[in-house]
Coordinates of C-alpha atoms in Angstrom, one line a residue:
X11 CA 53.7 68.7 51.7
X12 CA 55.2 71.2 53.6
X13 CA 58.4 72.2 52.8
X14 CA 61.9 71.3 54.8
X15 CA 63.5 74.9 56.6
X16 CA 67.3 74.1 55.6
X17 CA 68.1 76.8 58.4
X18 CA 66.6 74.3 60.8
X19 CA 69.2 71.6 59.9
X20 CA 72.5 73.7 60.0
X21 CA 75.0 72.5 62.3
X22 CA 73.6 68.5 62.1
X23 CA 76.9 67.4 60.4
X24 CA 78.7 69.0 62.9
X25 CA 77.2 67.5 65.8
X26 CA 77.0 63.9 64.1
X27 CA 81.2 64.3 63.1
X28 CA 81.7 65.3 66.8
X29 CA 80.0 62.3 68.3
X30 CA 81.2 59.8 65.9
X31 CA 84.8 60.5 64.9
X32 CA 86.2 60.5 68.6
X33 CA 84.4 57.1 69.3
X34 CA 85.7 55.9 65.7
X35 CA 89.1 56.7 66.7
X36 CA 89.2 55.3 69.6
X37 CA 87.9 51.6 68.6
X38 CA 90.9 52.0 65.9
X39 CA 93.4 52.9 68.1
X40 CA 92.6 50.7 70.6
X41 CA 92.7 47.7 67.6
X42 CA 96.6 49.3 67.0
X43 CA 97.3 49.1 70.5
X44 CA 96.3 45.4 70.5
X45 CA 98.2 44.8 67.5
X46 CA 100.9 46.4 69.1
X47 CA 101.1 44.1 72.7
X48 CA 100.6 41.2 70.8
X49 CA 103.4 41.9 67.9
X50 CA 105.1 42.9 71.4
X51 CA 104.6 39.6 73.0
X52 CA 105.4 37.5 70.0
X53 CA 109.1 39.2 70.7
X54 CA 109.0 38.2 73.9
X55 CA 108.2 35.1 73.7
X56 CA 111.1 34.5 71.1
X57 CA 113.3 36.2 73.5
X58 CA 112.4 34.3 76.2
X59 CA 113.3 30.6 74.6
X60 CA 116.6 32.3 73.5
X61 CA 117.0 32.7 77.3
X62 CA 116.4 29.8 78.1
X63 CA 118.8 28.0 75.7
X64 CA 121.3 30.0 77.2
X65 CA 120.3 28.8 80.1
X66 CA 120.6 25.3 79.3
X67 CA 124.1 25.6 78.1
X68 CA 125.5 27.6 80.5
X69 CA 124.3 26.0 84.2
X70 CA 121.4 28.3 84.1
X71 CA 123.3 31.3 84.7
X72 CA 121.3 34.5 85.1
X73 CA 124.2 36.7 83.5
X74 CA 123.5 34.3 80.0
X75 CA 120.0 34.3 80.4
X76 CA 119.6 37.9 80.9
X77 CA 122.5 38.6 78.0
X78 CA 120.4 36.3 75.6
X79 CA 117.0 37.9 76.1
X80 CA 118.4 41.5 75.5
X81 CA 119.8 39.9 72.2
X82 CA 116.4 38.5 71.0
X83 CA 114.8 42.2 72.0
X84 CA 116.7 43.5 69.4
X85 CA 114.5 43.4 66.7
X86 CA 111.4 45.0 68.9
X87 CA 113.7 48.0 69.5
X88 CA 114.7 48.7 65.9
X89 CA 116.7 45.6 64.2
X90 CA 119.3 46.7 61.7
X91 CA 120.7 45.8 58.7
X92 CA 124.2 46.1 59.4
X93 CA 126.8 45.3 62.3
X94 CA 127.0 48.6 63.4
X95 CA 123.2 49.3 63.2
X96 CA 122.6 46.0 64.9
X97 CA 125.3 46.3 67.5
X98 CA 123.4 50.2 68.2
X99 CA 120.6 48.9 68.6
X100 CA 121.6 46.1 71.0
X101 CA 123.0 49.7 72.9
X102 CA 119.2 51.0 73.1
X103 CA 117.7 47.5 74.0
X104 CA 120.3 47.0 77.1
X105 CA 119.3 50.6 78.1
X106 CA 116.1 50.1 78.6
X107 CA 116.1 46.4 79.6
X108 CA 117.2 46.7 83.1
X109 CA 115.8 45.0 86.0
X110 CA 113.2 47.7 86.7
X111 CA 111.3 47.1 83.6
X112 CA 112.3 43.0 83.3
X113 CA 112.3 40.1 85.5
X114 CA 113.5 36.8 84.6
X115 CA 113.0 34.1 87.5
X116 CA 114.0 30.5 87.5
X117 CA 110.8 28.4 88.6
X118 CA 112.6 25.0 87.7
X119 CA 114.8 24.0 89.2
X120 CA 114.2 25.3 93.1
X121 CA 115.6 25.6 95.8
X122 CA 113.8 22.6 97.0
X123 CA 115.4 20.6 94.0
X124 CA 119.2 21.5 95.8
X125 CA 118.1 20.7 98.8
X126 CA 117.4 17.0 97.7
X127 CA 119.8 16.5 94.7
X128 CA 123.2 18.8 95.8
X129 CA 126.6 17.1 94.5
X130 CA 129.1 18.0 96.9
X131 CA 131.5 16.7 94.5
X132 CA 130.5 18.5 91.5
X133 CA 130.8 21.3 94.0
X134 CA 134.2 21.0 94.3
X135 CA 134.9 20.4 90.7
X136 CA 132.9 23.1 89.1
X137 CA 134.7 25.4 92.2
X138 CA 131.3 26.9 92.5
X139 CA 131.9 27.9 96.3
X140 CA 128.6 28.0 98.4
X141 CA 126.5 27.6 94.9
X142 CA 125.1 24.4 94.9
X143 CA 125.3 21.7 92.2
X144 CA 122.6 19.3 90.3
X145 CA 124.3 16.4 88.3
X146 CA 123.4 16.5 84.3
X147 CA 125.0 13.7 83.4
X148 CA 123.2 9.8 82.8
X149 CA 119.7 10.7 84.2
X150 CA 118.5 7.3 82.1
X151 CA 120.7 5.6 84.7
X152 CA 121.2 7.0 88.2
X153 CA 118.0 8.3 90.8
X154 CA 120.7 10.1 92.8
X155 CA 124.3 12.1 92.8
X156 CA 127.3 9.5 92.6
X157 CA 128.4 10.9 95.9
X158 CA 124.8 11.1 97.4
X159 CA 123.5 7.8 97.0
X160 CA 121.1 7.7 99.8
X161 CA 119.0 10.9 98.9
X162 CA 115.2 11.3 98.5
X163 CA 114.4 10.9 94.7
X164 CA 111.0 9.7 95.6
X165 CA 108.8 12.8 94.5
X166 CA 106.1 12.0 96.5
X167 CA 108.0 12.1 99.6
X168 CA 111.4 14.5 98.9
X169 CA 111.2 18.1 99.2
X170 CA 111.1 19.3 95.8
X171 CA 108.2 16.9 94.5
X172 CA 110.5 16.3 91.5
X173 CA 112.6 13.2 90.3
X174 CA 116.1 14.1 89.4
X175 CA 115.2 14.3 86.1
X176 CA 112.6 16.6 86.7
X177 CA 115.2 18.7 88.5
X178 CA 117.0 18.8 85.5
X179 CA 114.2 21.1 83.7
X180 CA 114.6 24.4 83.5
X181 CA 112.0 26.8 83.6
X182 CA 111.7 30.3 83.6
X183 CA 108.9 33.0 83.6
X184 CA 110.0 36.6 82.2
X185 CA 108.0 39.7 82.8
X186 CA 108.2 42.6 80.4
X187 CA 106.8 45.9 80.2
X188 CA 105.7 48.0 77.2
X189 CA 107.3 51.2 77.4
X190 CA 105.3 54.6 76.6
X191 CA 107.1 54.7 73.2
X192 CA 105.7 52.0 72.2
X193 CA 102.3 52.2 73.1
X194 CA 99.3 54.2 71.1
X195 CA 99.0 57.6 72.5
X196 CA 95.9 58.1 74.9
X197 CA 94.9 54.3 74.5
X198 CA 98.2 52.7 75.9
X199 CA 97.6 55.2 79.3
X200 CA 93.9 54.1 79.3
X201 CA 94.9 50.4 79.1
X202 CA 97.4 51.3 82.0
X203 CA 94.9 52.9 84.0
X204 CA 92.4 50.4 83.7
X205 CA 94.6 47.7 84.9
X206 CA 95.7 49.6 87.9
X207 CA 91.6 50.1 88.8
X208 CA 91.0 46.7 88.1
X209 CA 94.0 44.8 90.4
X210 CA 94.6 47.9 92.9
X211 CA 96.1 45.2 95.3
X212 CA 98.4 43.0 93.1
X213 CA 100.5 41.1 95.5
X214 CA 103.3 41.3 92.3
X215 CA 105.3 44.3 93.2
X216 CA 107.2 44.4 90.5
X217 CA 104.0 44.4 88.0
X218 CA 102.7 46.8 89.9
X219 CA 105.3 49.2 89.5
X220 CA 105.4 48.6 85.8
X221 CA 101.9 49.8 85.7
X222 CA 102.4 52.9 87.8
X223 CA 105.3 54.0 85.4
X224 CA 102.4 53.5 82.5
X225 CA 104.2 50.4 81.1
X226 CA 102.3 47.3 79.9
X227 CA 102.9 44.2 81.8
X228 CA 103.7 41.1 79.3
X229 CA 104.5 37.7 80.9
X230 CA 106.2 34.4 79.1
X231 CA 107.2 31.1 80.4
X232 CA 109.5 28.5 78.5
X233 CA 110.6 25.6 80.0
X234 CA 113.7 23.6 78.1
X235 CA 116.1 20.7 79.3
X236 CA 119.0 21.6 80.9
X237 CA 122.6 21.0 78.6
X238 CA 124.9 21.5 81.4
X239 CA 124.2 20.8 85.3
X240 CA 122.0 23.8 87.1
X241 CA 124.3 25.9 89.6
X242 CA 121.8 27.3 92.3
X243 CA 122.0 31.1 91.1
X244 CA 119.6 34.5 92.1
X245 CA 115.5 34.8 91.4
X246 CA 115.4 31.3 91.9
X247 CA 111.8 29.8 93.1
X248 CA 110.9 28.3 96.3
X249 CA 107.7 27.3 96.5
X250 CA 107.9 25.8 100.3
X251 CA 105.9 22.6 101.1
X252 CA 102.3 22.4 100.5
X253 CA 99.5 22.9 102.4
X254 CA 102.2 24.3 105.3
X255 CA 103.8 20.9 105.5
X256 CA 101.2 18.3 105.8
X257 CA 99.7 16.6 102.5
X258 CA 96.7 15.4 102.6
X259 CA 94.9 13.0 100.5
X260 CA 91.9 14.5 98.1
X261 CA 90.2 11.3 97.9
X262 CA 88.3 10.4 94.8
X263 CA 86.6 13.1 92.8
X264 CA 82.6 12.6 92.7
X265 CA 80.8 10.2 90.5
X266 CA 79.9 11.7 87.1
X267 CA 76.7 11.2 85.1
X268 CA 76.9 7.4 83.5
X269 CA 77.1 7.1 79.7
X270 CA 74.0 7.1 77.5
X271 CA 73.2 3.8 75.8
X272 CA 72.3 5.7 72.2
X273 CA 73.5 3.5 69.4
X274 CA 76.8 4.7 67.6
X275 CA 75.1 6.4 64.8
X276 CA 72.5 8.8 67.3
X277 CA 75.1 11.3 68.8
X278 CA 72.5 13.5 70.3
X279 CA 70.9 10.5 71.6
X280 CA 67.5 11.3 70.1
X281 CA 66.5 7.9 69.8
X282 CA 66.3 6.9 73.1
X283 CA 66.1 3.1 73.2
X284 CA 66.0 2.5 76.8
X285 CA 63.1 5.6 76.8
X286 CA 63.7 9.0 78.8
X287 CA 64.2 7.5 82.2
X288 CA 67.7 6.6 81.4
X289 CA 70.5 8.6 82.7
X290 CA 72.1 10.7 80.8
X291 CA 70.1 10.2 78.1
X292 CA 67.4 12.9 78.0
X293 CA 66.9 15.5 75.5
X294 CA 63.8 17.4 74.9
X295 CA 63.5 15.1 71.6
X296 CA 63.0 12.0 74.1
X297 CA 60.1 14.2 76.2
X298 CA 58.6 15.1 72.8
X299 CA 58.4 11.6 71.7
X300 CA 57.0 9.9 74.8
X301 CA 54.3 12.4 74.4

């Protein structure tokens, strides 16, 4: 056999180390990265049910509801295991959680919901001003406000679709972004980048500027029962009537395929006791049998 020329072979290592170490760390970083938005989203979601508790107690005021998501952020930014760590780190999570980098909007109740179930009178009593009231109180019992008898609580009819009961849901939908800090290096601006190419035109503003200022876009909903009646409040949803006012009936959806008649104990139908014309019952086993 001829003998190998070791000089021909210098520099292999090399060449394989510089090909597969780059791709290698990439795939791991990008893993991290995905470990990271979803321990991030976990957090999220945590801190978005403690917003909407707060919520529920306190007439779905955004104030509360913004208040009680920075407190269940506090763990992503750092935790603490004292007051005064805790109550610094609440500092840094209030600092960076303002409304450019988190949205929290109310999608239950809407503004259609106030336009059918307003209580002047609770109005007055709450002294809410122009903010508009929904009653909270004996929803087993009453359709209506006490001092609105003769509203619309038919849903299929009303404005808002919803029952007062319904009305009486809250829900909200937060959107968060991942700060830089918090993101792999080279793989967090790649994942920022590639969702900018891939929705160029997102008609959310505000997710599109979290993706131009290289944050991550995380989104949560909860929806909870309201404790306390809803006060009409800011970021509230309003939907507007569908199909630009006029419903219309879908009809019935088409006709699916009937049944098979196999007995209970064939569930891939392979006997075929009516044969293989029956509908619906016509795997190859049938064909190969009939032959």
């Amino acid at each position: 056999m001829r003998p190998i020329d070791r000089s021909t072979l210098r520099g292999a290592t090399v060449v394989e180390f510089v090909v597969v170490i780059p791709t290698l760390l990439m795939m791991i970083m990008a893993v991290l990265q995905a470990a990271f938005a979803f321990h991030a989203k976990s957090q999220v979601n945590h801190a978005t049910a403690a917003a909407a508790r707060a919520g529920s107690f306190n007439n779905a005021s955004m104030n509360s509801m913004t208040a009680a998501f920075t407190r269940g952020m506090v763990g992503y930014y750092g935790g603490g295991t004292s007051l005064a760590e805790l109550t610094q780190t609440q500092g840094r999570a209030a600092a960076d959680l303002v409304q450019a980098n988190v949205r929290i909007e109310v999608l239950s109740p809407t503004t259609e919901s106030f336009d059918d179930y307003n209580s002047p009178a609770l109005q007055t009593q709450l002294n809410t001003g122009n903010a508009r009231v929904i009653p909270n109180d004996n929803l087993g019992f009453i359709r209506c406000p006490r001092d609105v008898a003769g509203c619309n609580s038919n849903p299929a009819t009303n404005s808002s679709g919803q029952t007062l009961a319904d009305a009486n849901l809250l829900k909200i939908r937060v959107t968060y972004g991942i700060p830089q800090e918090k993101q792999m290096p080279m793989v967090g601006r790649f994942y920022t980048w590639a969702l900018a190419k891939m929705n160029p035109n997102d008609p959310d503003a505000f997710r599109s500027s979290l993706v131009q200022r290289g944050r991550i876009p995380l989104v949560a909903h909860t929806t909870v029962r309201m404790m306390s009646p809803p006060i009409e409040g800011g970021n509230g949803s309003n939907p507007g009537p569908g199909n630009n006012g006029n419903p219309q009936d879908p009809g019935n959806p088409p006709a699916g395929q009937p049944l098979p008649t196999c007995p209970w104990w064939d569930a891939s139908c392979a006997s075929c006791p009516d044969g293989v014309s029956t509908p619906g019952c016509k795997p190859e086993t049938c064909s190969a049998a009939a032959s």
